[in-house]
Short mmCIF file of C-alpha atoms in Angstrom, two decimals:
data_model
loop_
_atom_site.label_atom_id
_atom_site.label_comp_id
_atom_site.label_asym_id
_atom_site.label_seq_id
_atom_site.Cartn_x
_atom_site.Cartn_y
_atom_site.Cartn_z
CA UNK F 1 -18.95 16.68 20.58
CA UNK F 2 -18.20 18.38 23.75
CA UNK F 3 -14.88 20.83 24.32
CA UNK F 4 -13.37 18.12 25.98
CA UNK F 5 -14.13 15.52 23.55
CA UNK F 6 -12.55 18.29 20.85
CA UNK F 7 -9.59 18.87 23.02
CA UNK F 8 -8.83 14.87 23.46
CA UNK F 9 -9.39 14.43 19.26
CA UNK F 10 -7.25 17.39 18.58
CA UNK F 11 -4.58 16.41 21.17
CA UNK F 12 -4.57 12.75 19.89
CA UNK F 13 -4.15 13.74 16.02
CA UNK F 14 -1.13 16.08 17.23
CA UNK F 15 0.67 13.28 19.11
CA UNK F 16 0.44 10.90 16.23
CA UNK F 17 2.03 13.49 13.92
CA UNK F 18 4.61 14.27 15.82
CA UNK F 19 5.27 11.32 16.66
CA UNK F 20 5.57 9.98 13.42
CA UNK F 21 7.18 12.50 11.69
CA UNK F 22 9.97 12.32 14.69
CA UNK F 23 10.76 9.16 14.26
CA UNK F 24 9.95 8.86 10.25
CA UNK F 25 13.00 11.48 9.47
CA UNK F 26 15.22 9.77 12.28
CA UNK F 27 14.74 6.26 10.48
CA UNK F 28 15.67 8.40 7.39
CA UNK F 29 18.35 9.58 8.50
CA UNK F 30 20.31 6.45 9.04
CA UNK F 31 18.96 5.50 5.72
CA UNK F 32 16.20 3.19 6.91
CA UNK F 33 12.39 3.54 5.49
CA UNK F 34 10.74 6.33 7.18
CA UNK F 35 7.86 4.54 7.22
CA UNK F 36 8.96 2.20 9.33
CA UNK F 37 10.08 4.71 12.08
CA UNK F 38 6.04 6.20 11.32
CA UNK F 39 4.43 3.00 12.35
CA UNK F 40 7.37 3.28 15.42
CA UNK F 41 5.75 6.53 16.52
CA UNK F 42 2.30 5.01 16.59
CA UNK F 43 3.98 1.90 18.42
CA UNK F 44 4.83 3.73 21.27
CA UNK F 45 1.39 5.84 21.71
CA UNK F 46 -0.02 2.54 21.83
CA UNK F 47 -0.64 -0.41 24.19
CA UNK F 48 2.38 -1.74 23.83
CA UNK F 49 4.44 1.25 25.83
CA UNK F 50 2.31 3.90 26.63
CA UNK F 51 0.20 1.26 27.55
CA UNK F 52 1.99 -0.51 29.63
CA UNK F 53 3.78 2.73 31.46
CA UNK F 54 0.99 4.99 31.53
CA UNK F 55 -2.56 2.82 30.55
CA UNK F 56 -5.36 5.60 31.96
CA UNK F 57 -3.52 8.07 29.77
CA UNK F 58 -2.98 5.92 26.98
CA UNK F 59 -6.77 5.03 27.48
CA UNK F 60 -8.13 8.77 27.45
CA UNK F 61 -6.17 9.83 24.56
CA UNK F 62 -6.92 6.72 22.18
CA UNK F 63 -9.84 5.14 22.85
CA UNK F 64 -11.56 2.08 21.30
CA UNK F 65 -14.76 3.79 20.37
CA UNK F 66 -17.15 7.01 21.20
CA UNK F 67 -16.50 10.68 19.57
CA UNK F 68 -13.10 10.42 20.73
CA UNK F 69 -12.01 7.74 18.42
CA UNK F 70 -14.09 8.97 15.90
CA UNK F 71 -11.86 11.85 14.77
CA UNK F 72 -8.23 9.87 14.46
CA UNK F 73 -10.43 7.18 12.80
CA UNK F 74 -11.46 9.25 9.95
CA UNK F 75 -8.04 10.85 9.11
CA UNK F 76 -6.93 6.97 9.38
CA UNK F 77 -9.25 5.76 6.88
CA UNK F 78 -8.31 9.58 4.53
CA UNK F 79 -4.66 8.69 4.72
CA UNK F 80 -5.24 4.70 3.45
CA UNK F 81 -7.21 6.40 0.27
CA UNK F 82 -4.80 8.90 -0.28
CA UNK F 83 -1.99 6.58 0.11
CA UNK F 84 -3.49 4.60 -2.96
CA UNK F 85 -4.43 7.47 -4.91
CA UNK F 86 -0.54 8.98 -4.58
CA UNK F 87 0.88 5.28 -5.44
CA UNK F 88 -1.85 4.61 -8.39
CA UNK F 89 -0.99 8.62 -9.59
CA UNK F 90 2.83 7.43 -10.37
CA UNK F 91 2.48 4.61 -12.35
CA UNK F 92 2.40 6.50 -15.92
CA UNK F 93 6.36 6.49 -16.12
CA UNK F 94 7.43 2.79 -14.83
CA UNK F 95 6.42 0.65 -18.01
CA UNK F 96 8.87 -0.20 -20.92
CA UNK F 97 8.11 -2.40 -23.72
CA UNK F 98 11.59 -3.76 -24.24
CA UNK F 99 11.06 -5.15 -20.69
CA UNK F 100 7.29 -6.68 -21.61
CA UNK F 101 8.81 -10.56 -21.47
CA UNK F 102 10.80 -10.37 -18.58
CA UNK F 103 8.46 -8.96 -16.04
CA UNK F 104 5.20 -10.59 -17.81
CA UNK F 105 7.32 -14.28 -16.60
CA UNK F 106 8.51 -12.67 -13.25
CA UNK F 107 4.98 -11.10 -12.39
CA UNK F 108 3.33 -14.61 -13.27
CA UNK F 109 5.66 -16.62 -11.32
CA UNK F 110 5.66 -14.01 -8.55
CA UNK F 111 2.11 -14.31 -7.91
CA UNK F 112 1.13 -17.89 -8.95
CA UNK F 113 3.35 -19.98 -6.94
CA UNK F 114 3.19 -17.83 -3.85
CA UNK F 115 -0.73 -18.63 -4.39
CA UNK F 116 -0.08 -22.12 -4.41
CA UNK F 117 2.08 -22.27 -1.76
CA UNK F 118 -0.43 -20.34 0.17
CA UNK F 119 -3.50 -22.66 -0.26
CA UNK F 120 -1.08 -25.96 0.06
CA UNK F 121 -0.42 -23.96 3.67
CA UNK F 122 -4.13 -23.17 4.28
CA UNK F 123 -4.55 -27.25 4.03
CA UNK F 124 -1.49 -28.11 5.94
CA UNK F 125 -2.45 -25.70 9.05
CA UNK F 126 -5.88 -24.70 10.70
CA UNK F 127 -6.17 -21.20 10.33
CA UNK F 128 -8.85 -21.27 12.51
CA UNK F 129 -6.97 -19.52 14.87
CA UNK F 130 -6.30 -16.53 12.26
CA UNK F 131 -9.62 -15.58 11.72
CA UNK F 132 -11.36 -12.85 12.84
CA UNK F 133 -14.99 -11.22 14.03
CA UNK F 134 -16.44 -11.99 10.09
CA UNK F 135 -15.81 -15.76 10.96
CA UNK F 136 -15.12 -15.81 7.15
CA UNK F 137 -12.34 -19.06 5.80
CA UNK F 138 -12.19 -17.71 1.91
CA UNK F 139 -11.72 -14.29 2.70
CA UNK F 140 -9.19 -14.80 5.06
CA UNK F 141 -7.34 -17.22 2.54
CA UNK F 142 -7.27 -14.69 -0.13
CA UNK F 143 -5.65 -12.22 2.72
CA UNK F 144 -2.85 -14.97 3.31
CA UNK F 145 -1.74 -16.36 -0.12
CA UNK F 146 -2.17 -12.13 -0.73
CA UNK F 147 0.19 -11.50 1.50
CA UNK F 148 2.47 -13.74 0.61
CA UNK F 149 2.52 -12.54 -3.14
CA UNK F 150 2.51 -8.80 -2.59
CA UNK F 151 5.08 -6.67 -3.27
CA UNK F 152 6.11 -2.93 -2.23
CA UNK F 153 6.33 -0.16 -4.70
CA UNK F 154 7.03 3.05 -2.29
CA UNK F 155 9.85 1.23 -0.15
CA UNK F 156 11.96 -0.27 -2.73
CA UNK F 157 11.64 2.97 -4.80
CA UNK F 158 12.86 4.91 -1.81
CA UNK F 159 16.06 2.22 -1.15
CA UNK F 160 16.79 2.18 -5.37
CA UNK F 161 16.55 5.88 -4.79
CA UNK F 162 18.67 6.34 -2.06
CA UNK F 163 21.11 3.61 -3.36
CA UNK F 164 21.11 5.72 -7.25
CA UNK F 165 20.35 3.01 -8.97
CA UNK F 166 16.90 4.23 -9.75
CA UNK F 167 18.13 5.02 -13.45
CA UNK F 168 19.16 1.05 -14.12
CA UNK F 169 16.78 -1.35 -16.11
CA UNK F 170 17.02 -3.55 -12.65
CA UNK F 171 15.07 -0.69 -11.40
CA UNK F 172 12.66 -0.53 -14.26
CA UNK F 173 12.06 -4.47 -14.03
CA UNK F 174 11.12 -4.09 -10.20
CA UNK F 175 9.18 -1.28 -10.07
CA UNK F 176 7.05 -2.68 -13.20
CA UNK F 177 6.65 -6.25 -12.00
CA UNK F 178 5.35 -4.45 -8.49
CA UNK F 179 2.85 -2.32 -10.41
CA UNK F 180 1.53 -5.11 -12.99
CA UNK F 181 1.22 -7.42 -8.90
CA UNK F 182 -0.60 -4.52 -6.71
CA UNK F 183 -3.02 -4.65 -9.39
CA UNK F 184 -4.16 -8.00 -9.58
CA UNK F 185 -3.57 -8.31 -6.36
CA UNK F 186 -5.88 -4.88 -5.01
CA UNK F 187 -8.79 -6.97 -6.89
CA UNK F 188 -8.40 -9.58 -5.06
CA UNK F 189 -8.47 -8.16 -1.44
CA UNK F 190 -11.38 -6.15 -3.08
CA UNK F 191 -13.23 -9.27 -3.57
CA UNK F 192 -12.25 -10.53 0.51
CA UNK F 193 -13.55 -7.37 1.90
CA UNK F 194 -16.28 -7.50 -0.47
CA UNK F 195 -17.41 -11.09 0.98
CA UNK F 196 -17.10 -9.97 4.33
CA UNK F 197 -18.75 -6.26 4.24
CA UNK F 198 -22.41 -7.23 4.20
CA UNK F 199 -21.85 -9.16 7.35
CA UNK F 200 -20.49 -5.90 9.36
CA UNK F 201 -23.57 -4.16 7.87
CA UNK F 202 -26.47 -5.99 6.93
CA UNK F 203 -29.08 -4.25 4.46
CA UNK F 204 -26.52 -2.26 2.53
CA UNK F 205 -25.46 -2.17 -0.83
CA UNK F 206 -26.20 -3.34 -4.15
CA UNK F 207 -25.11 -6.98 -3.46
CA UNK F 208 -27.99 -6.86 -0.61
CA UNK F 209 -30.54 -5.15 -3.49
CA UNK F 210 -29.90 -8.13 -5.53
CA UNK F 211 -30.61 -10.43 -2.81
CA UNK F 212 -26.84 -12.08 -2.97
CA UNK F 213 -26.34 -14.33 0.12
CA UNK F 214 -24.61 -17.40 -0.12
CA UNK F 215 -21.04 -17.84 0.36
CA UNK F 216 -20.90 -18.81 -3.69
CA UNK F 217 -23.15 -16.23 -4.91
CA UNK F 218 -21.02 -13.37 -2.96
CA UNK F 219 -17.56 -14.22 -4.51
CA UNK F 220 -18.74 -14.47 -7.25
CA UNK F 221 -20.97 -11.43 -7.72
CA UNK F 222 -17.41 -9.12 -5.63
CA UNK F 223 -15.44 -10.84 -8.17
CA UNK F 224 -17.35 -8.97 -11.33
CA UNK F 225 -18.07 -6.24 -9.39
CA UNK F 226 -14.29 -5.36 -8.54
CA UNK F 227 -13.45 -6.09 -12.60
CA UNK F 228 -16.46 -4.27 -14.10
CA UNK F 229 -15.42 -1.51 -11.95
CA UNK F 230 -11.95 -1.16 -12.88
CA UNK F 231 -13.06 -1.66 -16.99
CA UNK F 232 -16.02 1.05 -16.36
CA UNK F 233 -13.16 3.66 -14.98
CA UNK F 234 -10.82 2.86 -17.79
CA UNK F 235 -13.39 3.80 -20.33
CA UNK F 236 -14.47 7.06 -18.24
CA UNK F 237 -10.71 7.76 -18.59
CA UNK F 238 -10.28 7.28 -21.87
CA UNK F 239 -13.05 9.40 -22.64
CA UNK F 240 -11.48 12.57 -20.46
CA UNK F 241 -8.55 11.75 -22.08
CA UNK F 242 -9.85 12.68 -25.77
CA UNK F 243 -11.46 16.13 -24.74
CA UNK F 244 -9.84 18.88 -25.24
CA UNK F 245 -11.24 20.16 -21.61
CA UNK F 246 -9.09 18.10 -19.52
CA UNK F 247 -5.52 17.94 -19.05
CA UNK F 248 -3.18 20.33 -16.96
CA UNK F 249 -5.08 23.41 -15.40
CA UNK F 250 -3.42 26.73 -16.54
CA UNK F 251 -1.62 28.63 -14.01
CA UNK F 252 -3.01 32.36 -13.22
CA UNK F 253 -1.14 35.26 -11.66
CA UNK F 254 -1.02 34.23 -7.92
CA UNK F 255 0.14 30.88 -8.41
CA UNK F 256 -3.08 29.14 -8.47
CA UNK F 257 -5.42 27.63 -11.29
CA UNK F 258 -7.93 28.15 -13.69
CA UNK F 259 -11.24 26.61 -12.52
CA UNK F 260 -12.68 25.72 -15.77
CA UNK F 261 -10.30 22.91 -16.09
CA UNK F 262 -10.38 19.17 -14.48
CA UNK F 263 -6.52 19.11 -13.54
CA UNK F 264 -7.61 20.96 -9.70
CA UNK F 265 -7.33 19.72 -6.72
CA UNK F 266 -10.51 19.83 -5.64
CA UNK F 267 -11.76 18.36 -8.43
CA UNK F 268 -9.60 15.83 -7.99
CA UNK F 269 -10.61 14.98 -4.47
CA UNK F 270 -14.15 14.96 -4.93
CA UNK F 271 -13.55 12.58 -7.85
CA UNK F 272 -11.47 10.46 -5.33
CA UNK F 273 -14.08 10.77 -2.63
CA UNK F 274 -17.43 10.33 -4.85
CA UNK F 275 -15.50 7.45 -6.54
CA UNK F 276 -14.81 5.32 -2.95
CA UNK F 277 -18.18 5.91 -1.71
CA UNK F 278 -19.27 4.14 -4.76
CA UNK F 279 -17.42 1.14 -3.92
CA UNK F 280 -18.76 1.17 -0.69
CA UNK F 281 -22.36 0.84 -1.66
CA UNK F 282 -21.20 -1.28 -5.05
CA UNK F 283 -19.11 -3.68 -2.58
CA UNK F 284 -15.78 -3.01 -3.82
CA UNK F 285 -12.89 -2.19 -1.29
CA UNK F 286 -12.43 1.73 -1.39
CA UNK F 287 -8.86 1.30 -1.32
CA UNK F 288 -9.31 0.05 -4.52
CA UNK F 289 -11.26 2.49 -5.79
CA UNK F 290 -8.80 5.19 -4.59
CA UNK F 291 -5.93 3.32 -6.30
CA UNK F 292 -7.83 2.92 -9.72
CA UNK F 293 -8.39 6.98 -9.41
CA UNK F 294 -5.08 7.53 -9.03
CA UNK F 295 -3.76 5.37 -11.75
CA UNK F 296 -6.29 6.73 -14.35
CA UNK F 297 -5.01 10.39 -13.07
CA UNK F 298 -1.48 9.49 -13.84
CA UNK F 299 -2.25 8.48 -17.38
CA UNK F 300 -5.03 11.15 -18.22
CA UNK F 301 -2.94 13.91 -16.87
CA UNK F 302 -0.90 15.84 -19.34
CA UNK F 303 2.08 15.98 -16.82
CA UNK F 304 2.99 13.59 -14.09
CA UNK F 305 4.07 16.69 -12.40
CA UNK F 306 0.69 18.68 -12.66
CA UNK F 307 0.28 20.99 -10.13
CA UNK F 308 -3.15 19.51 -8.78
CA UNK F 309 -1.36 16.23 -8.37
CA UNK F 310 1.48 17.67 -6.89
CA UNK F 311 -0.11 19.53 -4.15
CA UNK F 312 -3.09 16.41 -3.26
CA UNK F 313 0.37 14.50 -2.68
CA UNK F 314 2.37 17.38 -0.88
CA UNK F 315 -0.53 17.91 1.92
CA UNK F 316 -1.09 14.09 2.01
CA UNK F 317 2.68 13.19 2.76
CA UNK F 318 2.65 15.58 5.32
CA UNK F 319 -0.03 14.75 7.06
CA UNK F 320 -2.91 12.22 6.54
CA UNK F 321 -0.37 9.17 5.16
CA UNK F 322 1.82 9.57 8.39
CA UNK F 323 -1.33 9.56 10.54
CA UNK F 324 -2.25 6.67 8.80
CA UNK F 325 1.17 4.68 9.71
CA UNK F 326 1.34 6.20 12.60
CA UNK F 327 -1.79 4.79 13.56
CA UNK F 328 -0.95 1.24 12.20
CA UNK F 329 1.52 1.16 15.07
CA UNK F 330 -1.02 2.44 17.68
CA UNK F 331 -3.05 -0.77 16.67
CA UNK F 332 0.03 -3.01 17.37
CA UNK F 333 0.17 -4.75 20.96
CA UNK F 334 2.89 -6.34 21.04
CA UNK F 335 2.76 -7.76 24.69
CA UNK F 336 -0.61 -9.01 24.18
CA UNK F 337 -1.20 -9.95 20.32
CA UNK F 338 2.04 -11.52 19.37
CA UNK F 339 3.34 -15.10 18.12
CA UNK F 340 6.84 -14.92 17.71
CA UNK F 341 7.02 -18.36 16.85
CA UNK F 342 4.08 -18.03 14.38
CA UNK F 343 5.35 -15.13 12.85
CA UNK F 344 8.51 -16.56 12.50
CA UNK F 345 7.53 -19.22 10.58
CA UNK F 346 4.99 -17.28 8.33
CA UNK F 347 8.15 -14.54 7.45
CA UNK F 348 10.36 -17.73 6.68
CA UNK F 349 7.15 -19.00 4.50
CA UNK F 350 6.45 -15.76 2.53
CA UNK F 351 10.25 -15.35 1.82
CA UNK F 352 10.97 -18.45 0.81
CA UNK F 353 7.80 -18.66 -1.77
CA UNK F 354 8.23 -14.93 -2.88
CA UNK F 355 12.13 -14.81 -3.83
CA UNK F 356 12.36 -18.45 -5.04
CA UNK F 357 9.05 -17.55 -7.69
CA UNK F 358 10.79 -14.26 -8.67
CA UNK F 359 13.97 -15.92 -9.12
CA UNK F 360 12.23 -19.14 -10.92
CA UNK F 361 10.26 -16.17 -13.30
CA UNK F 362 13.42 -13.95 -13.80
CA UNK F 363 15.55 -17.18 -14.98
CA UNK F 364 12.95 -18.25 -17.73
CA UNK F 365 13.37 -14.48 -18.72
CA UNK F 366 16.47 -15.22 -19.43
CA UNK F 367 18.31 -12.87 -16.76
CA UNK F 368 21.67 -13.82 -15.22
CA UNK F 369 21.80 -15.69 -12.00
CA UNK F 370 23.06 -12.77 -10.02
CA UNK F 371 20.55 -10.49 -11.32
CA UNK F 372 17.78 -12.64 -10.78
CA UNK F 373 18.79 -13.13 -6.91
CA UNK F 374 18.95 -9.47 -6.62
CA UNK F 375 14.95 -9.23 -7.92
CA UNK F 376 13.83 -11.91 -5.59
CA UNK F 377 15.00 -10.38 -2.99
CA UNK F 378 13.73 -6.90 -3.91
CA UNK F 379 10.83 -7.82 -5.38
CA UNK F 380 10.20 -10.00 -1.69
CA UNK F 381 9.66 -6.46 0.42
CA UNK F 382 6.11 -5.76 0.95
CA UNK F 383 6.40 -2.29 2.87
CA UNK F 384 3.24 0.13 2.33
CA UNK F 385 1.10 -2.26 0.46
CA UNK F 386 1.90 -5.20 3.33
CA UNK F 387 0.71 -2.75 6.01
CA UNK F 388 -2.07 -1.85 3.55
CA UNK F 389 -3.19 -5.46 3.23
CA UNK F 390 -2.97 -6.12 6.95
CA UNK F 391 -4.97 -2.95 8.02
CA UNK F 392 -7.74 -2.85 5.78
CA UNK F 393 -8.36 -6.67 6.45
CA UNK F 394 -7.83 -6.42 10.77
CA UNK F 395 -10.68 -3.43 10.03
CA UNK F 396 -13.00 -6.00 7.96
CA UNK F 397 -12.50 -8.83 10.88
CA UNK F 398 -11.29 -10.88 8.54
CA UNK F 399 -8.18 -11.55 10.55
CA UNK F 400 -7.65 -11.50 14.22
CA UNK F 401 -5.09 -9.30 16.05
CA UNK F 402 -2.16 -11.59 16.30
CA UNK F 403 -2.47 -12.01 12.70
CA UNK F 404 -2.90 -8.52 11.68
CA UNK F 405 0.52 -7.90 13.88
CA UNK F 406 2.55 -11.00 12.07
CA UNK F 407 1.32 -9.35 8.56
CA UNK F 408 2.57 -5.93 9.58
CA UNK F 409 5.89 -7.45 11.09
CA UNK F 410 6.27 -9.57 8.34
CA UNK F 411 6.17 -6.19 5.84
CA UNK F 412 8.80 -4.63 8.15
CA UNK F 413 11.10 -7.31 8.29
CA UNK F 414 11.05 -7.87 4.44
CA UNK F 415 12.09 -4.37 3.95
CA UNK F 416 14.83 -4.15 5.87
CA UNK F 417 16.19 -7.37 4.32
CA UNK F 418 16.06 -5.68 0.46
CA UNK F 419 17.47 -2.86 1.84
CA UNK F 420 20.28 -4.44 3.40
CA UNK F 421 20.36 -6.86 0.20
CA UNK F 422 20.84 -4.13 -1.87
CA UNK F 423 23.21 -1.89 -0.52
CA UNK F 424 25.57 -4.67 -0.65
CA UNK F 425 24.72 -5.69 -4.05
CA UNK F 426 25.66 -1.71 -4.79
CA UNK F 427 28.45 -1.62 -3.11
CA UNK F 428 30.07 -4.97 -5.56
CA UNK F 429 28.72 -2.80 -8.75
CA UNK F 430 26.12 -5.13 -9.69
CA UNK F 431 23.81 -2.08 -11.10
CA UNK F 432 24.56 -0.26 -14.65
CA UNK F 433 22.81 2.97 -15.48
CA UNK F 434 20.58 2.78 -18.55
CA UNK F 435 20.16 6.43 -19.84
CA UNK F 436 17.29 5.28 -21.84
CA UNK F 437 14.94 5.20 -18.84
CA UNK F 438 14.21 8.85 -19.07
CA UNK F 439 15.98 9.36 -15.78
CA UNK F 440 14.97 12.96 -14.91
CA UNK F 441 11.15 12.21 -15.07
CA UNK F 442 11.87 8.40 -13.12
CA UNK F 443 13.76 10.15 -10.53
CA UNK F 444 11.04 12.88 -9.88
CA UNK F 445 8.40 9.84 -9.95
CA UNK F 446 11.04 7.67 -7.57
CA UNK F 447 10.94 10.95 -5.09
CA UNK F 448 6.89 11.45 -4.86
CA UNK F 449 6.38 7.45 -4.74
CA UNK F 450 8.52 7.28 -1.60
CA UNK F 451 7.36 10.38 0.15
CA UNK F 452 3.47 9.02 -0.06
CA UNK F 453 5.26 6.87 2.46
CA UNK F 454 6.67 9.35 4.94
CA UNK F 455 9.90 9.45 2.83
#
């Protein structure tokens, strides 16, 4: 890389994290998802305003490929696995067992009739139009009935938060329908960018060591790949779990930690690293792999707080996850890529299918009518994981641009609707407190969920 190349990588990195921490903590400050003004400060860097106003600049700063692009690429593709590790990481303190019936019917309804309305869609339309380089039908229906079903946990714990209702059993029933969702719903997208990663890269991986091929073959080998994974890594963590060598790291005179024990931070990372290339080569979507590794660090982890955890997530919220939205908005063209009829229709879709499941699922548990409204429509934003979905698929060429600009539209738009929803729904005293939900350790698990998104 010459100085100049260094220079343009170093200047282009900068830019994107100023600009999205400018307009991150001005969206926060009129109470609005700072993620949202994040993918805003990418927006404008990119060919939709710079662009347009200024395209040889916009052009030598952010190029589509060479060295140059090589550098914001990587901290791009950092910030998506940290992003998952930080959400996985807080997911030890959102489960009660009191709640087990209600969201078991409200995470079964919210996933299995968006599904359905999903493929009924893929019949009624030709998505032939969606798809992108990896020419691939399955994979991209998985992405769409996906995205339909998926659910945000770090936006609608930073509007609970910021509302104070994160202490209510509302809250509780939310946040642990979203987590029991992401889940299933991570192994599926692992499976689509399975299918679709030997055709970017022929001759790599196990899949192409055991000669898989056919369209059949692949889903079905990604499909036990992506759930032997995840049982393999739950047995690893039990294991750590049940030494006596691994929990919280003690602290030593300056502040830092003793290096004989797992709970560091670079152990942690190279665990998180080492673990994603291994889904690259196994076929399983890194993202995934990242998320697992965070979710077994939560529960293995003696504190939520540990002091490893907490500085992996400090240095990530600060800089590689707003990078990462940041640079979700520099892939946006807006002038070029964008269907506003089509994506109008899709968000009308996805809403509809989303709240009217929840509300179906929360009624059978038995909730009140009001209550349940307020969960479909919280349970309908799809935020970080929305954005997630539509990156990491646009990447795979599973969909095509306009596509990968309606998904990440259609996550900003639901958002802002639960957030609106639910300031009004605060604001009639529709929320109760429930002291029993350990509030001190939620709230401090509420705060750290919402900053992995630029909160």
């Amino acid at each position: 890389m010459s100085q100049t190349e260094l220079f343009r990588v170093l200047a282009a990195i900068a830019l994107l994290l100023v600009a999205a921490h400018a307009m991150g903590r001005l969206f926060a400050r009129f109470r609005q998802p700072p993620v949202i003004g994040e993918i805003l400060g990418g927006l404008l860097l990119g060919p939709t305003v710079l662009g347009q106003l200024l395209p040889r600049a916009e052009a030598w700063l952010f190029p589509s490929e060479g060295p140059v692009a090589f550098g914001p690429s990587l901290v791009y593709q950092l910030g998506m696995l940290l992003l998952m590790f930080t959400a996985g990481a807080e997911m030890r303190t959102v489960f009660s067992r009191r709640d087990g019936r209600s969201v078991a019917l409200i995470a079964l309804a919210g996933m299995a009739v968006p599904f359905a309305i999903g493929l009924l869609a893929v019949r009624a339309i030709d998505i032939g139009s969606l798809l992108g380089p990896a020419d691939d039908v399955t994979a991209l229906t998985l992405i769409l009935t996906c995205a339909i079903a998926v659910t945000s946990i770090p936006v609608i714990s930073r509007i609970m938060l910021d509302l104070g209702i994160i202490r209510t059993r509302f809250a509780r029933t939310v946040l642990s329908v979203a987590v029991v969702e992401d889940v299933i719903l991570n192994v599926i997208i692992s499976v689509a960018l399975g299918m679709v990663a030997g055709s970017k890269e022929p001759g790599f991986g196990l899949a192409h060591a055991l000669g898989v091929t056919s369209a059949g073959a692949s889903a079905a080998y990604h499909s036990v790949a992506s759930v032997a994974f995840f049982g393999l890594m739950a047995l690893v963590a039990v294991v750590i779990r049940r030494r006596p060598w691994a929990g919280t790291a003690p602290k030593q005179p300056g502040g830092g930690t003793a290096g004989g024990r797992l709970d560091t931070v670079a152990v942690r990372m190279a665990v998180l690293l080492a673990v994603s290339a291994s889904c690259v080569f196994l076929g399983v979507a890194p993202m995934f792999g990242a998320f697992v590794v965070g979710l077994l660090s939560g529960l293995t982890a003696r504190s939520p707080q540990s002091d490893s955890l907490g500085q992996v997530r400090g240095f990530a919220a600060g800089f590689f996850v707003p990078v990462y939205f940041a640079t979700v908005g520099l892939k946006l063209d807006l002038v070029h890529s964008f269907d506003l009829w089509f994506t109008a229709g899709f968000i009308l879709l996805a809403c509809a299918a989303k709240a009217l499941s929840a509300y179906a699922g929360a009624r059978l548990a038995k909730r009140p009518k009001p209550e349940s409204l307020d969960l479909a429509v919280a349970l309908n934003a799809r935020g970080g994981p929305g954005i997630v979905l539509a990156t990491v698929s646009f990447d795979a060429g599973i969909v095509n641009a306009s596509f990968f600009t309606t998904l990440v539209l259609t996550a900003i738009v639901t958002s802002q609707i639960a957030g609106w929803w639910l300031e009004r729904a605060v604001s009639r005293g529709a929320f109760v407190t429930d002291e029993a939900f350990a509030p001190r350790q939620q709230d401090e698990s509420a705060s750290v969920l919402v900053k992995a998104e630029g909160g």
